[in-house]
mmCIF file of C-alpha atoms and ligand atoms in Angstrom:
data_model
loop_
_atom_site.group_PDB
_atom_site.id
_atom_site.type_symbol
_atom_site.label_atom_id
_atom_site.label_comp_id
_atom_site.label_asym_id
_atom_site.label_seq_id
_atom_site.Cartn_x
_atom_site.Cartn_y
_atom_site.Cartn_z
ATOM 1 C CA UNK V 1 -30.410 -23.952 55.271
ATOM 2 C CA UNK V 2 -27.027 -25.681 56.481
ATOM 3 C CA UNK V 3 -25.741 -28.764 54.770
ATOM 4 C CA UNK V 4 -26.428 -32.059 55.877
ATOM 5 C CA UNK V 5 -23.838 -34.867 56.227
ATOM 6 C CA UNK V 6 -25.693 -38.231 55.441
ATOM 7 C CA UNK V 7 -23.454 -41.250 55.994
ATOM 8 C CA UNK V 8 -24.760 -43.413 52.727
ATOM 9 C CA UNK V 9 -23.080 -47.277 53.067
ATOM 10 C CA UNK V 10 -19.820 -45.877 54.323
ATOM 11 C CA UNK V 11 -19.176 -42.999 52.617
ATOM 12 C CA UNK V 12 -20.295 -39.308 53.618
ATOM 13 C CA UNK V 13 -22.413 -37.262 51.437
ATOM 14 C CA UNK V 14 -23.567 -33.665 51.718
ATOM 15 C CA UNK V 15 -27.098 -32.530 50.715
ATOM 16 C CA UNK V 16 -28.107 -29.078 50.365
ATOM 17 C CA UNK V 17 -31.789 -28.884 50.789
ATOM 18 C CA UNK V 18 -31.880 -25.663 48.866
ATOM 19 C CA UNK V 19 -31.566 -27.203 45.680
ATOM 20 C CA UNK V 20 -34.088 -29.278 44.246
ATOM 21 C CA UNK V 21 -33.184 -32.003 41.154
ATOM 22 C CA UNK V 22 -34.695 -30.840 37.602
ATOM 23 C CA UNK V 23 -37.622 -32.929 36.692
ATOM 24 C CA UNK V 24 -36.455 -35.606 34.850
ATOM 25 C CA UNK V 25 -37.821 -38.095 31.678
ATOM 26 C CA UNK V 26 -35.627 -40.963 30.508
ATOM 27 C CA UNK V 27 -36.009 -41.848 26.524
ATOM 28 C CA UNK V 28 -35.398 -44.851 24.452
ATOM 29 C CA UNK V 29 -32.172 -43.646 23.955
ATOM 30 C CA UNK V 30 -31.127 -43.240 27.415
ATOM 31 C CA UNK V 31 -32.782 -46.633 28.317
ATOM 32 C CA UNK V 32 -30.641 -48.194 25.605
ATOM 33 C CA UNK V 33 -27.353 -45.878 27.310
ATOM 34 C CA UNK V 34 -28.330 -47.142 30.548
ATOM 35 C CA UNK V 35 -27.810 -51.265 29.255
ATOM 36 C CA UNK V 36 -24.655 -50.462 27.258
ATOM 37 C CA UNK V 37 -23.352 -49.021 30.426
ATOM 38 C CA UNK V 38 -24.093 -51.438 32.699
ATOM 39 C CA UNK V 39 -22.981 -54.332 30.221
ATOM 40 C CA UNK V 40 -19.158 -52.404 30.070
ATOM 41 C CA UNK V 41 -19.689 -52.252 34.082
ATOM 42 C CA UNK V 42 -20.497 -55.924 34.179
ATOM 43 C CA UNK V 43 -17.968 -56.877 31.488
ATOM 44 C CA UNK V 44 -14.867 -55.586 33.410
ATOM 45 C CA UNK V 45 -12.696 -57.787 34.660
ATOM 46 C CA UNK V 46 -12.199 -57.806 38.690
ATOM 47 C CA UNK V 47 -12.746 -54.728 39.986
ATOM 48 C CA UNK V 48 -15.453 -56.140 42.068
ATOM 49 C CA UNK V 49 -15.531 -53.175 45.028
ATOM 50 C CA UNK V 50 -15.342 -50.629 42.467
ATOM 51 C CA UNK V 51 -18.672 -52.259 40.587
ATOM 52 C CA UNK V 52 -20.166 -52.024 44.269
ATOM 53 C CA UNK V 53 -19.814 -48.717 44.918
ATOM 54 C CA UNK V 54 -20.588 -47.301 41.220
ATOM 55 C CA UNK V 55 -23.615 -49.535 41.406
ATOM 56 C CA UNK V 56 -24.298 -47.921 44.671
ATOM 57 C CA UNK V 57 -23.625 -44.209 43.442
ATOM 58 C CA UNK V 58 -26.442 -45.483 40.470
ATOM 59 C CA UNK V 59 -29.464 -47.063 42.851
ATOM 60 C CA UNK V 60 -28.724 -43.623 45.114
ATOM 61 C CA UNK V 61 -28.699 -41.065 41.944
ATOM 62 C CA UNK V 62 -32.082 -43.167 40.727
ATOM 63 C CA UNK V 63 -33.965 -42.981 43.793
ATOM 64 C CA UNK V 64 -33.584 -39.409 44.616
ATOM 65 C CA UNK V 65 -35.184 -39.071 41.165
ATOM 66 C CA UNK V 66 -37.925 -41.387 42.596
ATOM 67 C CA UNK V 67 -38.651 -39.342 46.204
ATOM 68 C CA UNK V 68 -39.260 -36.328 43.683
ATOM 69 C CA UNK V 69 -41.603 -37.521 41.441
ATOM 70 C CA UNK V 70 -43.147 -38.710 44.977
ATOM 71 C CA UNK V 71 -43.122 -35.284 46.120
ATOM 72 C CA UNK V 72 -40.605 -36.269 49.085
ATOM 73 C CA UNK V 73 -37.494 -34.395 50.036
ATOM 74 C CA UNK V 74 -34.379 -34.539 47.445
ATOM 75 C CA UNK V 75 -31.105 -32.684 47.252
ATOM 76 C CA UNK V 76 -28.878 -32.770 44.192
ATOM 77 C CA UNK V 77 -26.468 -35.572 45.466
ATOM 78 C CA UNK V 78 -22.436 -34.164 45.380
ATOM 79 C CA UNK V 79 -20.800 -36.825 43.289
ATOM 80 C CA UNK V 80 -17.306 -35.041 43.159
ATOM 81 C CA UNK V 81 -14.927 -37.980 43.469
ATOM 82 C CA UNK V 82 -11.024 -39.390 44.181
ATOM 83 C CA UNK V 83 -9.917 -42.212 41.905
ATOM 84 C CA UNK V 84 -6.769 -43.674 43.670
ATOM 85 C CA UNK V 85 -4.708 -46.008 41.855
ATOM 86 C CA UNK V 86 -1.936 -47.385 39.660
ATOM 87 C CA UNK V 87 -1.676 -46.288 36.031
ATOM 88 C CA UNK V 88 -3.619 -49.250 34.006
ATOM 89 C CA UNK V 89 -6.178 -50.147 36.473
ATOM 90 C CA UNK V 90 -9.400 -48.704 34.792
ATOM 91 C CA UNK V 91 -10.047 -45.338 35.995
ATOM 92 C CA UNK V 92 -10.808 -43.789 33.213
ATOM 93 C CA UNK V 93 -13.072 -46.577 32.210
ATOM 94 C CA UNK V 94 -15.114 -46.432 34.765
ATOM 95 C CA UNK V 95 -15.650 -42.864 34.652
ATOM 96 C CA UNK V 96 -16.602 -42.675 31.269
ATOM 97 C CA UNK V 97 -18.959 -46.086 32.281
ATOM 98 C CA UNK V 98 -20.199 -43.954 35.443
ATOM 99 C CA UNK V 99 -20.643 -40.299 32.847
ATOM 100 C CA UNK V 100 -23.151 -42.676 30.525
ATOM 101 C CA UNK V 101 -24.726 -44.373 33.427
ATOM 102 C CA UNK V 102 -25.782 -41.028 35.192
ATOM 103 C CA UNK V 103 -26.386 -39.366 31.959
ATOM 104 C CA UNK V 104 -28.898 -42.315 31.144
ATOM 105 C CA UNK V 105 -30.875 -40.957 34.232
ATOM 106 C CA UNK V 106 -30.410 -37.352 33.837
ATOM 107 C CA UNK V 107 -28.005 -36.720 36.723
ATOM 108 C CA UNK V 108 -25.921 -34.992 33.890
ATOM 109 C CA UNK V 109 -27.279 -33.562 30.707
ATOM 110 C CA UNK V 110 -24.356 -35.104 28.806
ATOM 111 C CA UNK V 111 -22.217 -37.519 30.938
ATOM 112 C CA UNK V 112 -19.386 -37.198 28.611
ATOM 113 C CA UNK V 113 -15.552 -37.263 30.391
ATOM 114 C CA UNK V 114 -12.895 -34.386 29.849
ATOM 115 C CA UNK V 115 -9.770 -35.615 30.772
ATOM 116 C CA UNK V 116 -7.270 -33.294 31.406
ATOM 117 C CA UNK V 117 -3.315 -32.867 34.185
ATOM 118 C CA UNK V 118 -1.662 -30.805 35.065
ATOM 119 C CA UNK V 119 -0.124 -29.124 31.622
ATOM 120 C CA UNK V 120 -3.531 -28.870 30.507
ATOM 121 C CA UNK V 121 -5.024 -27.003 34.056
ATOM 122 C CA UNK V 122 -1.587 -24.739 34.820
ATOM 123 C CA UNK V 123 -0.676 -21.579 32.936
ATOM 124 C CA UNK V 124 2.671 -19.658 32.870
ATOM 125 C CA UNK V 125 1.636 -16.504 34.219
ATOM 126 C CA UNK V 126 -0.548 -14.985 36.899
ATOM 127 C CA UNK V 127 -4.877 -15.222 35.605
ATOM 128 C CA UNK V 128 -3.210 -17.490 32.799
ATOM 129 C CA UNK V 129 -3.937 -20.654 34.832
ATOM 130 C CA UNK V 130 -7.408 -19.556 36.247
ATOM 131 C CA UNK V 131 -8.517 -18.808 32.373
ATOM 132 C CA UNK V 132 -7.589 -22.238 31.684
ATOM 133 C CA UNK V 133 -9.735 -24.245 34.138
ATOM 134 C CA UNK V 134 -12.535 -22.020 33.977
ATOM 135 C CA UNK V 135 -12.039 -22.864 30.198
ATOM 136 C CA UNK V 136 -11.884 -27.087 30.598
ATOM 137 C CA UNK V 137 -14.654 -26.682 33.559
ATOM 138 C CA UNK V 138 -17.014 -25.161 30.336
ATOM 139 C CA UNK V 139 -15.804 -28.297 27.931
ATOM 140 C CA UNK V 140 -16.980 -31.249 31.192
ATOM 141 C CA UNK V 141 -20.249 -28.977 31.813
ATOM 142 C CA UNK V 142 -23.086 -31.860 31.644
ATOM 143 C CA UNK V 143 -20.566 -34.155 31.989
ATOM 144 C CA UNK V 144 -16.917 -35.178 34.212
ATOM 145 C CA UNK V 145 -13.756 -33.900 34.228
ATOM 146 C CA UNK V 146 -11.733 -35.987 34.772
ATOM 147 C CA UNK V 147 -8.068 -34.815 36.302
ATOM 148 C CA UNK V 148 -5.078 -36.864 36.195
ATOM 149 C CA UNK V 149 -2.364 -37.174 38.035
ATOM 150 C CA UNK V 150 -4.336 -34.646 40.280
ATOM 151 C CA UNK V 151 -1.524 -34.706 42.864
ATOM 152 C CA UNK V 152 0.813 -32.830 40.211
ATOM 153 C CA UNK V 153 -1.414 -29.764 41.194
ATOM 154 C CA UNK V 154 0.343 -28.838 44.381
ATOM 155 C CA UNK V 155 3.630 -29.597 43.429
ATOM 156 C CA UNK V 156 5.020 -26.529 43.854
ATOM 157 C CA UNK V 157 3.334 -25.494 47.016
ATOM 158 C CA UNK V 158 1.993 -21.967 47.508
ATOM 159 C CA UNK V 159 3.940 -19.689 45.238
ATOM 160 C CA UNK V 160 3.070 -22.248 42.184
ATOM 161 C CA UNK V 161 0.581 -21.544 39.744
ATOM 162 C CA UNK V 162 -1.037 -25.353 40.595
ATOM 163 C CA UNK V 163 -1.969 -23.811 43.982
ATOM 164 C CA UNK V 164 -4.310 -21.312 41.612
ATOM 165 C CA UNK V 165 -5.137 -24.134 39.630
ATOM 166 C CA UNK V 166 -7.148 -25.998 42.683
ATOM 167 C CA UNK V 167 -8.350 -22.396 43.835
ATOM 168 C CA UNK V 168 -10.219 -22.741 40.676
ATOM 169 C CA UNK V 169 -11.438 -25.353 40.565
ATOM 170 C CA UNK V 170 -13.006 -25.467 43.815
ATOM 171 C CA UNK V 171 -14.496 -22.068 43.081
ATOM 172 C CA UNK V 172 -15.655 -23.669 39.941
ATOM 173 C CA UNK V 173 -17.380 -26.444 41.878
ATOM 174 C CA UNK V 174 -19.530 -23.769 43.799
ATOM 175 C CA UNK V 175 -20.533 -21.792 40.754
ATOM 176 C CA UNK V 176 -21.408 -24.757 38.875
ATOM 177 C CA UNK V 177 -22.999 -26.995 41.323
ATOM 178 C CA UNK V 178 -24.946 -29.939 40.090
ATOM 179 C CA UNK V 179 -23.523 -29.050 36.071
ATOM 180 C CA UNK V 180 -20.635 -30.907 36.010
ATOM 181 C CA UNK V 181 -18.616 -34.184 38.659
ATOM 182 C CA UNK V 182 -15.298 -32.981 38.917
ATOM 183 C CA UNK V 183 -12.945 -36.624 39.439
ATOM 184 C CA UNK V 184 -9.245 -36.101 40.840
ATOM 185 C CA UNK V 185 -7.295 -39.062 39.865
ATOM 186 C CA UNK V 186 -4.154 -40.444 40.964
ATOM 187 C CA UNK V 187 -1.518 -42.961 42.363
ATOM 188 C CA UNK V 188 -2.396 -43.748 45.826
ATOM 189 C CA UNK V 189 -0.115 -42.374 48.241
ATOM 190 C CA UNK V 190 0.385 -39.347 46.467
ATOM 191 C CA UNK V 191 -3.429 -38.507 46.596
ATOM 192 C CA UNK V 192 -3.648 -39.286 49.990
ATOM 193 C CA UNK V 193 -0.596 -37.149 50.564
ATOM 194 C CA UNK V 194 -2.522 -34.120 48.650
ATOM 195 C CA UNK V 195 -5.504 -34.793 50.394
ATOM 196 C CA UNK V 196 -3.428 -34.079 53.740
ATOM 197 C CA UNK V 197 -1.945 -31.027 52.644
ATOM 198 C CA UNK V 198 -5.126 -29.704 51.619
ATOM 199 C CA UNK V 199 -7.674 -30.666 54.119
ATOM 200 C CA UNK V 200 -10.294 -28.233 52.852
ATOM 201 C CA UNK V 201 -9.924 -30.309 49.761
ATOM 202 C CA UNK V 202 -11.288 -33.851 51.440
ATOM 203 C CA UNK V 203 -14.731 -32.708 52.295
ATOM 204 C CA UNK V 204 -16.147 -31.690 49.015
ATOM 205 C CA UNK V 205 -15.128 -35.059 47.629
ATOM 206 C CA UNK V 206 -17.428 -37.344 49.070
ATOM 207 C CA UNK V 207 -16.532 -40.834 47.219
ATOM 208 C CA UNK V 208 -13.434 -42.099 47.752
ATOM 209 C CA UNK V 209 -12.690 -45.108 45.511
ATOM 210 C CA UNK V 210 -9.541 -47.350 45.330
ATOM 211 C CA UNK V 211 -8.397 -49.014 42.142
ATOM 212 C CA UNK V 212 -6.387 -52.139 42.986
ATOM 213 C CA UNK V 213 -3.597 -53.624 40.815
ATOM 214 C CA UNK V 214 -5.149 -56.298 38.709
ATOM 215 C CA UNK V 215 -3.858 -60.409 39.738
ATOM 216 C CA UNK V 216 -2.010 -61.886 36.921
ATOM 217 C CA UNK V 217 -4.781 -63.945 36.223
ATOM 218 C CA UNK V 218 -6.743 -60.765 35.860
ATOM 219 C CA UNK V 219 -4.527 -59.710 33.714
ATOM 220 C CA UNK V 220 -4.634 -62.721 31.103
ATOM 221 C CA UNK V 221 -8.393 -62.513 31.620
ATOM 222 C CA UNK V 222 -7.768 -58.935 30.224
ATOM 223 C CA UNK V 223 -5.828 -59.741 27.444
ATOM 224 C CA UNK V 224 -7.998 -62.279 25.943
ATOM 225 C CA UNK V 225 -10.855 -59.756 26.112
ATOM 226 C CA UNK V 226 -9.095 -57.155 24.563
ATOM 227 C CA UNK V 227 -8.106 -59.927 21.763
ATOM 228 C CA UNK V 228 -11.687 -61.072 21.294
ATOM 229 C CA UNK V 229 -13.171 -57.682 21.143
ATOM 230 C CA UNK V 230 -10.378 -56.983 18.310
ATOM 231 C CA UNK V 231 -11.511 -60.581 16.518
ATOM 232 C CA UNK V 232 -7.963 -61.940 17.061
ATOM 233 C CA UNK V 233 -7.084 -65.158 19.567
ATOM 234 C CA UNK V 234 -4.330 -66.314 21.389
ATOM 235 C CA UNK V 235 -2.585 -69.706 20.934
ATOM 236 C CA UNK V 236 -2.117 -71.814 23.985
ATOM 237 C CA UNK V 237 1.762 -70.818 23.595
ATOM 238 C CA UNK V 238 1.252 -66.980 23.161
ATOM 239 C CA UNK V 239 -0.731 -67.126 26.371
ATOM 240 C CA UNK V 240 1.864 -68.959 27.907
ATOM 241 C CA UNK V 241 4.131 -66.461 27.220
ATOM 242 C CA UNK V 242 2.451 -63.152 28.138
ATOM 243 C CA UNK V 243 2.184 -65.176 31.304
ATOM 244 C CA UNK V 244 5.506 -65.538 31.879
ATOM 245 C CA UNK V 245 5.694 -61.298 30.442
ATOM 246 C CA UNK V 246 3.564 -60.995 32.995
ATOM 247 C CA UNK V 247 5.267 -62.542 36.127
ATOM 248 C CA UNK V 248 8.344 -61.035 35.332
ATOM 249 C CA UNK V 249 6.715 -57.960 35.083
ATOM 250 C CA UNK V 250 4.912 -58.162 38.383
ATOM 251 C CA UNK V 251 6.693 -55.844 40.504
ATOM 252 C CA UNK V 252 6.492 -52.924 38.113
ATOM 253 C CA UNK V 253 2.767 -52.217 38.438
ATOM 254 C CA UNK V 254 3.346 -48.419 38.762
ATOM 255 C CA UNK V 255 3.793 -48.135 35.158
ATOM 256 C CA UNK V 256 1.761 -51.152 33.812
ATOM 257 C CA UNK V 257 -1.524 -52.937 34.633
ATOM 258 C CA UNK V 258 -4.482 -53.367 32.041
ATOM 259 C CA UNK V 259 -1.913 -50.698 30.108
ATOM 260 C CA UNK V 260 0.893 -52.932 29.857
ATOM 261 C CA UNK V 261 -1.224 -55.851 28.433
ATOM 262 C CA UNK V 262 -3.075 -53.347 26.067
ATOM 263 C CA UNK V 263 0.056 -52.456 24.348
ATOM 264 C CA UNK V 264 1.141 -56.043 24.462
ATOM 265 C CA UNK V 265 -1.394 -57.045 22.413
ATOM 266 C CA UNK V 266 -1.266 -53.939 20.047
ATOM 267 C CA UNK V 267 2.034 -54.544 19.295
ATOM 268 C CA UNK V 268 1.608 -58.527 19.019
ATOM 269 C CA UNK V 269 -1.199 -57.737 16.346
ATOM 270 C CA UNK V 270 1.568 -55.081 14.206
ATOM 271 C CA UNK V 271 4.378 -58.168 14.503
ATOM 272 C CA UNK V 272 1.427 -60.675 13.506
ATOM 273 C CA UNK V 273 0.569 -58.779 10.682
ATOM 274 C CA UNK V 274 4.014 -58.850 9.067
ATOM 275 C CA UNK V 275 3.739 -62.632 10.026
ATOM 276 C CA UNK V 276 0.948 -63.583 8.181
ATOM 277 C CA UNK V 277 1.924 -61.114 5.207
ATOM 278 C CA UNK V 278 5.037 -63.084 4.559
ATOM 279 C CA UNK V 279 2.832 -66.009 3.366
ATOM 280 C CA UNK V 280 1.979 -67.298 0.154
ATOM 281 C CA UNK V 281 -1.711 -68.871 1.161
ATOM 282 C CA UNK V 282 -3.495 -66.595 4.099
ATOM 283 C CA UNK V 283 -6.394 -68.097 5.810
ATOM 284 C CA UNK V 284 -8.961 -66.376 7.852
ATOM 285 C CA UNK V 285 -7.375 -69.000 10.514
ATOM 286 C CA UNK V 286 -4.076 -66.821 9.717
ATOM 287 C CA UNK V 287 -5.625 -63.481 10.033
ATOM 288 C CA UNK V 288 -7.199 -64.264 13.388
ATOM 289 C CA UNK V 289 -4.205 -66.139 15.488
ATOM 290 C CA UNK V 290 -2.053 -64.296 17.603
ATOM 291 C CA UNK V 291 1.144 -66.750 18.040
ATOM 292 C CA UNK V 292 3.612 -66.752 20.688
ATOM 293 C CA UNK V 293 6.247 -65.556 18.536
ATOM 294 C CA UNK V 294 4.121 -62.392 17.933
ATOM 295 C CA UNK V 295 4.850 -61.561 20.834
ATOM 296 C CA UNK V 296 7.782 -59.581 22.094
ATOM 297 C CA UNK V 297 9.309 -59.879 25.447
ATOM 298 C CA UNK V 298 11.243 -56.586 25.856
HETATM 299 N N1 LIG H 1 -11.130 -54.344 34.388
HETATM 300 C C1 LIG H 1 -10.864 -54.214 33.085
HETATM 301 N N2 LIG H 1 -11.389 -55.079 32.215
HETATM 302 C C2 LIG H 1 -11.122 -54.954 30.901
HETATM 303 N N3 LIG H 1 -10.335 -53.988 30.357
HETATM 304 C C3 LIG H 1 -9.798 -53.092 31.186
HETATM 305 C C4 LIG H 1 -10.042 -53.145 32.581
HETATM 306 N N4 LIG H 1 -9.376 -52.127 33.180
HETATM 307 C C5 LIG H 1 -8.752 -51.459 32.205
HETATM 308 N N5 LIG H 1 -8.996 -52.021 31.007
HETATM 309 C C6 LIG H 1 -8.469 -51.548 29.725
HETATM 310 O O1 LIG H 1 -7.114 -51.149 29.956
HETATM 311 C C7 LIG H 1 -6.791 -49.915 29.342
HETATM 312 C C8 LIG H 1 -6.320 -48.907 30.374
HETATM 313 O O2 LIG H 1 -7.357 -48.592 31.270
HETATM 314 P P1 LIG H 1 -7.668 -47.104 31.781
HETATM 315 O O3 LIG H 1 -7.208 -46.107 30.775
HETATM 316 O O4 LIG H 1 -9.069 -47.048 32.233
HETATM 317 O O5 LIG H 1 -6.737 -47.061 33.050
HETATM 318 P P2 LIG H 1 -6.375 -45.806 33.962
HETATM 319 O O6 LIG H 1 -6.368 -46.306 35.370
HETATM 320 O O7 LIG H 1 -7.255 -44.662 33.647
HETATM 321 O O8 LIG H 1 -4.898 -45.519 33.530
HETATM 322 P P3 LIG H 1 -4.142 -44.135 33.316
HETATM 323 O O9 LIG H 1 -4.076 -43.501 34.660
HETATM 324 O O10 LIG H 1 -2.806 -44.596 32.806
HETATM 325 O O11 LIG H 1 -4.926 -43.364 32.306
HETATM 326 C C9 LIG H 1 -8.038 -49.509 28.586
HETATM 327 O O12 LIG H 1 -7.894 -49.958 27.262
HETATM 328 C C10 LIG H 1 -9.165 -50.283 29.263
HETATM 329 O O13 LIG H 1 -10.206 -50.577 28.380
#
C-alpha cells in the first residue's frame, strides 16, 4: 500500500496504512503525566503558535487512538519534526513537554528526550560515525531525540563524516518507525538552508515549527517566573534594571533569549547570596529579595 499525504491544518502528514497503532490503556500515572504536561505547556510564556500546533499534534495523536478502539482506519502518525529558532527560545522545553504529553497517551512507550549535535552524532573514521547514531537512536527509543544545531551535520558536504551521520539517521527512521520522533533543531536560516541542500530530507519531517525571539516584555515575564519558581523576587529596581539589560541587549538574540535571562538570574541569586551573608540579622525577607544591585550588567 502507497503512502498517503493528508494535509492536517496546514501541515502535511504521511500515513502508511500498513501499520496499525498498538492497543493502548492510559493509567493514573499517565493521566497525572498528561496534566503536568499540559500545565508546563500552558505555563510558558508567549509562544502562543507553538502551543497551537503542539496542542494540535496532541488532539490528532489522541484521536487516532479513538478511530481504533472504534474499529476505523488508523496509521501510526509520522511526528518527525524541525524546531527552527534562536538559542533561548524554548525548544528543548517543549520537546521534553511534547515527549510527556505523547507518552501520557502511549504514542511513545517512554517520551523521554535525548539530546544530542553534532560531536555527539559524528565519528573520526569511516563506520565510526554510523556506530554512534545507531548507538544514541537506541538511548531516544520510546522517546525523542532531540538534535541540535542539526545544520552542523552537513557542514562538510559529501566527503564529511556528517553526510554519514544523516545517512543514518534516516535509515534509522525506517528501521525504527513508530519507536522513537527524531527532532532536528536549529537557527532558522541555517535549517532552512539544510533543508535545501537536502531535499530528500524535507519530506520525512512533516511538522515544521518556528520558535520566535521572545518581546522584552516576554522576557521580564520570564524572569519573574524563573524567580518565583526558585522562591526568590525581584525589587521594583532589579526589574528595572534587567529591563534596561535587556534593551541593550536586544539586538543580540542569536546568543540570548529565555537563556540570557536564565543566567541573569542565576548569577543575581550567587551575588545575592554573598549580599545577604555579609549581614549581621538575616530575615527570610533577606533570603528571598533579589535587589538591583544583585544584578550585574556585563
Ligand atoms: N516560554 C518560556 N517560558 C518560561 N521559561 C522558558 C520559556 N522558554 C524558555 N524558557 C526557559 O529558558 C531556558 C532555555 O530554554 P530552552 O533550553 O528550552 O531553549 P532552547 O531553544 O532549547 O535553547 P538552546 O538551543 O540554547 O538549547 C530554560 O530554562 C527554559 O525553562
Amino acid at each position: 500500500m502507497g503512502i498517503w499525504p493528508v494535509f492536517f491544518e496546514g501541515y502535511k502528514i504521511e500515513k502508511k496504512l500498513e501499520d496499525k497503532p498498538k492497543e493502548v490503556t492510559t493509567t493514573v500515572d499517565d493521566k497525572k503525566l498528561q496534566e503536568e504536561a499540559l500545565k508546563e505547556l500552558n505555563s510558558l510564556i508567549g509562544l502562543n503558535k507553538v502551543k497551537e500546533i503542539i496542542q494540535e499534534i496532541y488532539a490528532f495523536s489522541q484521536l487516532q487512538i479513538k478511530r481504533k478502539k472504534e474499529g476505523l482506519a488508523t496509521e501510526p502518525i509520522v511526528l518527525h519534526m524541525i524546531f527552527k529558532g534562536n538559542p533561548g527560545t524554548g525548544k528543548t522545553t517543549v520537546a521534553r513537554i511534547l515527549g510527556k504529553l505523547l507518552k501520557s497517551i502511549g504514542v511513545l512507550e517512554k517520551g523521554h528526550v535525548v539530546e544530542v549535535e553534532r560531536a555527539d552524532l559524528v565519528g573520526e573514521y569511516i563506520g565510526h560515525t554510523a556506530h554512534r547514531v545507531r548507538e544514541n537512536v537506541k538511548k531516544a527509543l520510546g522517546g525523542i531525540l532531540f538534535v541540535d544545531e542539526a545544520y552542523s551535520l552537513a557542514r562538510g558536504g559529501e566527503k564529511d563524516f556528517g553526510k554519514e551521520a544523516i545517512d543514518t539517521l534516516v535509515k534509522e527512521m525506517e528501521d525504527n518507525r513508530n519507536k522513537f520522533i527524531l527532532i532536528l533543531a536549529g537557527y532558522k536560516h541555517e535549517m532552512e538552508y539544510f533543508l535545501n541542500t537536502n531535499p530528500g530530507l524535507r519530506s520525512r519531517f512533516p511538522i515544521q515549527i518556528d520558535f520566535p525571539d521572545y518581546t522584552i516584555d516576554e522576557l521580564l515575564q520570564i524572569a519573574e517566573v524563573m524567580v518565583e519558581n526558585r522562591q526568590y523576587k525581584l525589587t521594583e529596581s532589579a526589574k528595572r534594571k534587567l529591563m534596561k539589560i535587556l534593551i541593550r541587549d536586544d539586538n543580540s538574540r542569536e546568543i540570548g533569549n529565555a537563556r540570557l535571562v536564565r543566567n541573569i538570574i542565576e548569577r543575581a541569586i550567587r551575588k545575592q547570596a554573598v549580599r545577604v551573608l555579609s549581614k549581621i540579622n538575616i530575615t527570610k525577607e533577606d533570603l528571598i529579595t533579589i535587589d538591583s544591585i544583585d544584578i550585574r550588567e556585563d
